[in-house]
Tab-separated table of C-alpha atoms in Angstrom:
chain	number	residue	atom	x	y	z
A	799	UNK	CA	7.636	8.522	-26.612
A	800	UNK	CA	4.606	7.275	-27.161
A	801	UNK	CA	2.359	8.543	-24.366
A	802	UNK	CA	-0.357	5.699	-24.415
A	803	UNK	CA	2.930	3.662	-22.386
A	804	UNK	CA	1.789	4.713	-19.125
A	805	UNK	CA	-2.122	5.673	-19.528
A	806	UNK	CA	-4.155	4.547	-16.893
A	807	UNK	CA	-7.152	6.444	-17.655
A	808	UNK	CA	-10.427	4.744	-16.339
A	809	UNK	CA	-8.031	1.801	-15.016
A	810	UNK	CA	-10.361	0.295	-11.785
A	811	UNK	CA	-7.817	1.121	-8.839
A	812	UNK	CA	-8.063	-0.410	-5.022
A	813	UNK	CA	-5.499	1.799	-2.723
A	814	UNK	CA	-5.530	0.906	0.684
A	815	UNK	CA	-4.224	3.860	3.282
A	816	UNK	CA	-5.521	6.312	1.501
A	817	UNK	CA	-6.730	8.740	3.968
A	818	UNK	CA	-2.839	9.624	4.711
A	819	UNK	CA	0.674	9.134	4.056
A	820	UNK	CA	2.094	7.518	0.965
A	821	UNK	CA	-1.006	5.734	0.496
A	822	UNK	CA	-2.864	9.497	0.306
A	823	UNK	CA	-0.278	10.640	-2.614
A	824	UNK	CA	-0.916	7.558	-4.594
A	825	UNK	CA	-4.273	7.862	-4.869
A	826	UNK	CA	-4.055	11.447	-5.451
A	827	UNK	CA	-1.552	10.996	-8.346
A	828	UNK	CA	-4.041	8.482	-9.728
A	829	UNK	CA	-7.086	10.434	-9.598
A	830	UNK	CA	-5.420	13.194	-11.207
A	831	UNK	CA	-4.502	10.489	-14.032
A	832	UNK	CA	-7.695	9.612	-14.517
A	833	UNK	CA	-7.944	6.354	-13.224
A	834	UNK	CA	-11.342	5.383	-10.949
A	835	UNK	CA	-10.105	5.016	-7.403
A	836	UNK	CA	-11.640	2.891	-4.777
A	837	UNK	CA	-9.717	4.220	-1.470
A	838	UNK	CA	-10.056	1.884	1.646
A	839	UNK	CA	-8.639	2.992	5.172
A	840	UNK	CA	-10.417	3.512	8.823
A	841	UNK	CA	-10.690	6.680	8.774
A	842	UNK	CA	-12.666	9.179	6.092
A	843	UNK	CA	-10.362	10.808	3.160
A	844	UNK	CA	-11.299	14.474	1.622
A	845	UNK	CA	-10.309	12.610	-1.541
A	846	UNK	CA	-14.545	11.713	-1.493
A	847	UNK	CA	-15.030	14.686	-2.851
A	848	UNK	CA	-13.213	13.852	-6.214
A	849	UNK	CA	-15.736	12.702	-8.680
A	850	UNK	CA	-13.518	9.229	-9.678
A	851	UNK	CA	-12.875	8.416	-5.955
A	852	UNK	CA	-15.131	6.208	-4.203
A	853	UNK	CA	-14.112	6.054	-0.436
A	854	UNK	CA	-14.718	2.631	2.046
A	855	UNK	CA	-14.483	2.939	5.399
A	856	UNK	CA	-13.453	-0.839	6.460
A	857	UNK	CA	-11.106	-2.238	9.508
A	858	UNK	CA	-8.903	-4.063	7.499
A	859	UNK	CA	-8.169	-6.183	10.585
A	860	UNK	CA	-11.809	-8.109	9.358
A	861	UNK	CA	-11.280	-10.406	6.702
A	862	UNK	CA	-15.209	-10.558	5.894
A	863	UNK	CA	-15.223	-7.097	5.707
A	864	UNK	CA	-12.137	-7.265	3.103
A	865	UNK	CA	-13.773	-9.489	0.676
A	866	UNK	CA	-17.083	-8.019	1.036
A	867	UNK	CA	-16.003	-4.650	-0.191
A	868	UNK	CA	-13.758	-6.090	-3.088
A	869	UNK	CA	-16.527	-8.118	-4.132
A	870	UNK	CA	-18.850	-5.139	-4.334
A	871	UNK	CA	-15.960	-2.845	-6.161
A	872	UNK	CA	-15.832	-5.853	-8.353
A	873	UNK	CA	-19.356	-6.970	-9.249
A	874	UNK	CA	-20.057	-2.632	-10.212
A	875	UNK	CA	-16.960	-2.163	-12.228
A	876	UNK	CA	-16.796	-5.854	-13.748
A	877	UNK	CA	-13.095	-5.606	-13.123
A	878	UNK	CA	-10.226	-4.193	-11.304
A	879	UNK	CA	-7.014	-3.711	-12.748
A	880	UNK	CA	-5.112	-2.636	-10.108
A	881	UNK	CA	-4.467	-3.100	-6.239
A	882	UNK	CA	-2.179	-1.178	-4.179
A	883	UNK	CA	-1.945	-2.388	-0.425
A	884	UNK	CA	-0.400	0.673	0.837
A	885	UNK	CA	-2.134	0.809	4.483
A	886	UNK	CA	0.352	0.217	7.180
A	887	UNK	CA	0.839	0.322	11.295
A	888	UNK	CA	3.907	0.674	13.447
A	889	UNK	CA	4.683	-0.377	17.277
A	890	UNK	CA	8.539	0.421	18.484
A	891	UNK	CA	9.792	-2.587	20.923
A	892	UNK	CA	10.038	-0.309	24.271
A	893	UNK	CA	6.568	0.491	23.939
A	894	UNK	CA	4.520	-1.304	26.768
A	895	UNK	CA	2.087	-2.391	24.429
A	896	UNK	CA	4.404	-4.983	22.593
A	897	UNK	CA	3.411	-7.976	24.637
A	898	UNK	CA	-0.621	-7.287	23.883
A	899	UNK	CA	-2.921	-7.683	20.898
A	900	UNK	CA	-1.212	-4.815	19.561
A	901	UNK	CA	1.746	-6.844	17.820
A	902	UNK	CA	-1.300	-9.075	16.205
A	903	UNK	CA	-2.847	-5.822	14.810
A	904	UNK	CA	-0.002	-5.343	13.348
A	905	UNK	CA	0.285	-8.404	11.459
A	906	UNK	CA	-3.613	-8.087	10.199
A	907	UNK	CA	-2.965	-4.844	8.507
A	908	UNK	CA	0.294	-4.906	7.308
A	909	UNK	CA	0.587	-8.607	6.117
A	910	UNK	CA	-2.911	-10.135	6.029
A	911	UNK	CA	-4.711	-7.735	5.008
A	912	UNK	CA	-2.606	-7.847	1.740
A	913	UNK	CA	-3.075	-11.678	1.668
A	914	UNK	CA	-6.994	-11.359	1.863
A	915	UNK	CA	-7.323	-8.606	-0.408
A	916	UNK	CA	-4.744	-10.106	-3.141
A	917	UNK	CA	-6.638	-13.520	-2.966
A	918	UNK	CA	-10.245	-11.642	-3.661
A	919	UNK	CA	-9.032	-9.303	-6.253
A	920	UNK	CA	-7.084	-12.539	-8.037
A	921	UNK	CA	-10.554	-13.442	-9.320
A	922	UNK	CA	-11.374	-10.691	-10.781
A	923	UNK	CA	-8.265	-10.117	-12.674
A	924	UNK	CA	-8.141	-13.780	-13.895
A	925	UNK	CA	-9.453	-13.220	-17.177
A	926	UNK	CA	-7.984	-9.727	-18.443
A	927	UNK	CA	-4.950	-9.824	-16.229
A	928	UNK	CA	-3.775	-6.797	-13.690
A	929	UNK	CA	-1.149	-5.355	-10.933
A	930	UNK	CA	-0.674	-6.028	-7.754
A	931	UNK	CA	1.663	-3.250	-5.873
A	932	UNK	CA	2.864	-3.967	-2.161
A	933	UNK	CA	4.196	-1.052	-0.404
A	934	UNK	CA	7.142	-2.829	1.513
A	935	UNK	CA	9.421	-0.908	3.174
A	936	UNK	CA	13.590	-0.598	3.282
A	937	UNK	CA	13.097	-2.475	6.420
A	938	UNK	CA	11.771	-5.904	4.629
A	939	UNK	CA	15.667	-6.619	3.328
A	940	UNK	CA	17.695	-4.682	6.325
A	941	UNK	CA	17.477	-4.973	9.823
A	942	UNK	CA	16.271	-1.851	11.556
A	943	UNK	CA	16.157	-1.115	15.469
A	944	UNK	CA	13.426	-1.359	18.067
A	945	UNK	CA	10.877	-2.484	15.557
A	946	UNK	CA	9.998	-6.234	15.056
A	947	UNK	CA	6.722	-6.729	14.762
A	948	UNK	CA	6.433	-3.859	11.835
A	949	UNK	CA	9.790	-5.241	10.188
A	950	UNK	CA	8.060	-8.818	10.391
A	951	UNK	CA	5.224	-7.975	8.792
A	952	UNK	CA	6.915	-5.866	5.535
A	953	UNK	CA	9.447	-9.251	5.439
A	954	UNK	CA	6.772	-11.167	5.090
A	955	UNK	CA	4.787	-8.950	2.077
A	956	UNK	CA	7.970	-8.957	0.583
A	957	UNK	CA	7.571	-12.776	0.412
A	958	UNK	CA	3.847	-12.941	-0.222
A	959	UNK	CA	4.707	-10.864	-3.616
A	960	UNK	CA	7.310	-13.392	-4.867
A	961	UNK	CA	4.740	-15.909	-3.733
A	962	UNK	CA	1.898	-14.467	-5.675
A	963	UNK	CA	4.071	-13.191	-8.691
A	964	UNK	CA	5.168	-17.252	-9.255
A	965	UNK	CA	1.901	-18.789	-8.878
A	966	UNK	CA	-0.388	-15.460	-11.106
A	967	UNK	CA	2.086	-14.179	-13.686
A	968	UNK	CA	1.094	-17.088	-16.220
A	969	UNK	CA	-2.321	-15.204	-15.945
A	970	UNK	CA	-0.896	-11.629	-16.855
A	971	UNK	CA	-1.435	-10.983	-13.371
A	972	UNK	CA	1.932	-8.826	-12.484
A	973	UNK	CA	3.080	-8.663	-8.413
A	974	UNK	CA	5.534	-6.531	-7.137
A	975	UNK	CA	7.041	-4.640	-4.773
A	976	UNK	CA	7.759	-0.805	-3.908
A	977	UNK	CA	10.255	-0.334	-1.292
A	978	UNK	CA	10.161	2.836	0.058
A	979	UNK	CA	12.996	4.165	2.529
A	980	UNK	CA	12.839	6.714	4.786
A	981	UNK	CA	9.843	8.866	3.711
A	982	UNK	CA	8.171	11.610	5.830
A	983	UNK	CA	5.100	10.724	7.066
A	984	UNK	CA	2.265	11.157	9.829
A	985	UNK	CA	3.572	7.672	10.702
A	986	UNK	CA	7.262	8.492	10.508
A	987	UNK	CA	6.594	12.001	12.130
A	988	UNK	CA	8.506	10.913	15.076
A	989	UNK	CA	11.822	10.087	13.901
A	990	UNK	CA	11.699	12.681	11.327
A	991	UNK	CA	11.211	15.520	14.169
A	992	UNK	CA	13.753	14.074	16.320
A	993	UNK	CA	17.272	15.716	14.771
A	994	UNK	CA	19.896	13.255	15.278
A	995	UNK	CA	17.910	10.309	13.485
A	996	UNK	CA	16.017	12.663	10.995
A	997	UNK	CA	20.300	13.327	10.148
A	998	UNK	CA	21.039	10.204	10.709
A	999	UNK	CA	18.474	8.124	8.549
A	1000	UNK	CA	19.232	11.330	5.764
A	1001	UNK	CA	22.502	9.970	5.323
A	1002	UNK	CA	21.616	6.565	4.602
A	1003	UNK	CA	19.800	7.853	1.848
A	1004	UNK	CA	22.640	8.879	-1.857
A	1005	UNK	CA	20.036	12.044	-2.075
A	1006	UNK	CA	20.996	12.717	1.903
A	1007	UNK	CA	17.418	13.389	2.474
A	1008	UNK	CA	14.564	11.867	3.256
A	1009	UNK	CA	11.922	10.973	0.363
A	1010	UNK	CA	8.744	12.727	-0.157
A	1011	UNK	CA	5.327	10.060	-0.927
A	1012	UNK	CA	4.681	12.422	-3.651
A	1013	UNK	CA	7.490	10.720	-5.554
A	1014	UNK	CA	6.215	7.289	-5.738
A	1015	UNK	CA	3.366	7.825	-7.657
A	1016	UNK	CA	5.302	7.660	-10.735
A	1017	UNK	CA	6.960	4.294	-9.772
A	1018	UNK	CA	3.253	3.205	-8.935
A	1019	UNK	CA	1.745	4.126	-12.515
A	1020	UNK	CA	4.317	2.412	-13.789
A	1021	UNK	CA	3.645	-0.529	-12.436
A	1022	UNK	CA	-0.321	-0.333	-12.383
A	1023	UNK	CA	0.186	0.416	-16.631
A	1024	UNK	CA	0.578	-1.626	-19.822
């Protein structure tokens, strides 16, 4: 096989998340594939230290802030080829923040910020083309319990993709989806610690386990290559 298939070497990459989680293992796999990583989350990432990561320390719930940072990625590297909206926040339905600004938060990170980020990297990719990747989740096509707000929000990516792939793809601008299941994660820590639904959610799964982030990176350089 011809190896050149799935090079993204000095591809200009946008992860968001990628202090932790699945969004952390992404951006990991594609530093170590060569490709020049701009990581955005809230908090810092020890990724900085890699010489082809460039770390931004935004609240993605600011949409100035969002298009601000893409158009300085943009404007130095005269592209980007690649966005992965990975970052993601959860809220379960008996906790007592569900009536406050906390189900908004929600919304900002894991659906607008997406929305914003996809509309100012669009411009850049206009003439050359490029990949979009949304990190959905199992929970955008199933129903899941005692979570709305973050089901909502992945239902809702899920749509913007199909949007975005419809209205970009004439432009060699592909959008899609990964839809991870039950992966273990500081987010998912929880659950995965509790032993009737770490069992439980295992079983859903054909492998009977839960997934490791480390295995979507392939799925994602797939997608982010030729």
């Amino acid at each position: 096989m011809n190896s050149t298939y799935f090079d993204i070497t000095n591809k200009i990459v946008i992860i968001t998340g990628s202090s932790r989680g699945i969004g952390y293992a992404i951006a990991r796999g594609f530093i170590d594939s060569g490709a020049l990583v701009h990581g955005i989350s809230r908090t810092e990432s020890d990724l900085s230290k890699e010489k082809n990561y460039t770390h931004h320390l935004i609240d993605l719930k600011n949409k100035k802030s969002i298009f601000e940072v893409v158009e300085k990625i943009g404007n130095y590297r005269m592209k980007i080829d690649t966005l992965i909206n990975c970052a993601g926040q959860t809220l379960d339905l008996e906790s007592e923040k569900i009536y406050d600004e906390s189900i908004k938060n929600i919304l900002d990170i894991n659906l607008l910020s997406p929305y914003f980020l996809s509309a100012s990297v669009i411009r850049f990719m206009k003439k050359n083309g490029g990949s979009i990747i949304n990190i959905t989740s199992i929970g955008s096509h199933l129903g899941f319990p005692n979570n709305p707000a973050y089901i909502s929000s992945k239902a809702g990516l899920s749509g913007l993709t199909r949007s975005l792939s419809y209205d970009y793809a004439h432009l060699g601008i592909r959008v899609n989806n990964l839809v991870p299941g039950y992966f273990k994660t500081a987010m998912t820590k929880k659950s995965f610690d509790d032993p009737s639904k770490n069992k439980d959610r295992a079983n859903r799964s054909l492998l009977r386990r839960w997934g490791d982030p480390k295995e979507l990176i392939g799925p994602a350089i797939f997608l982010a290559s030729k």
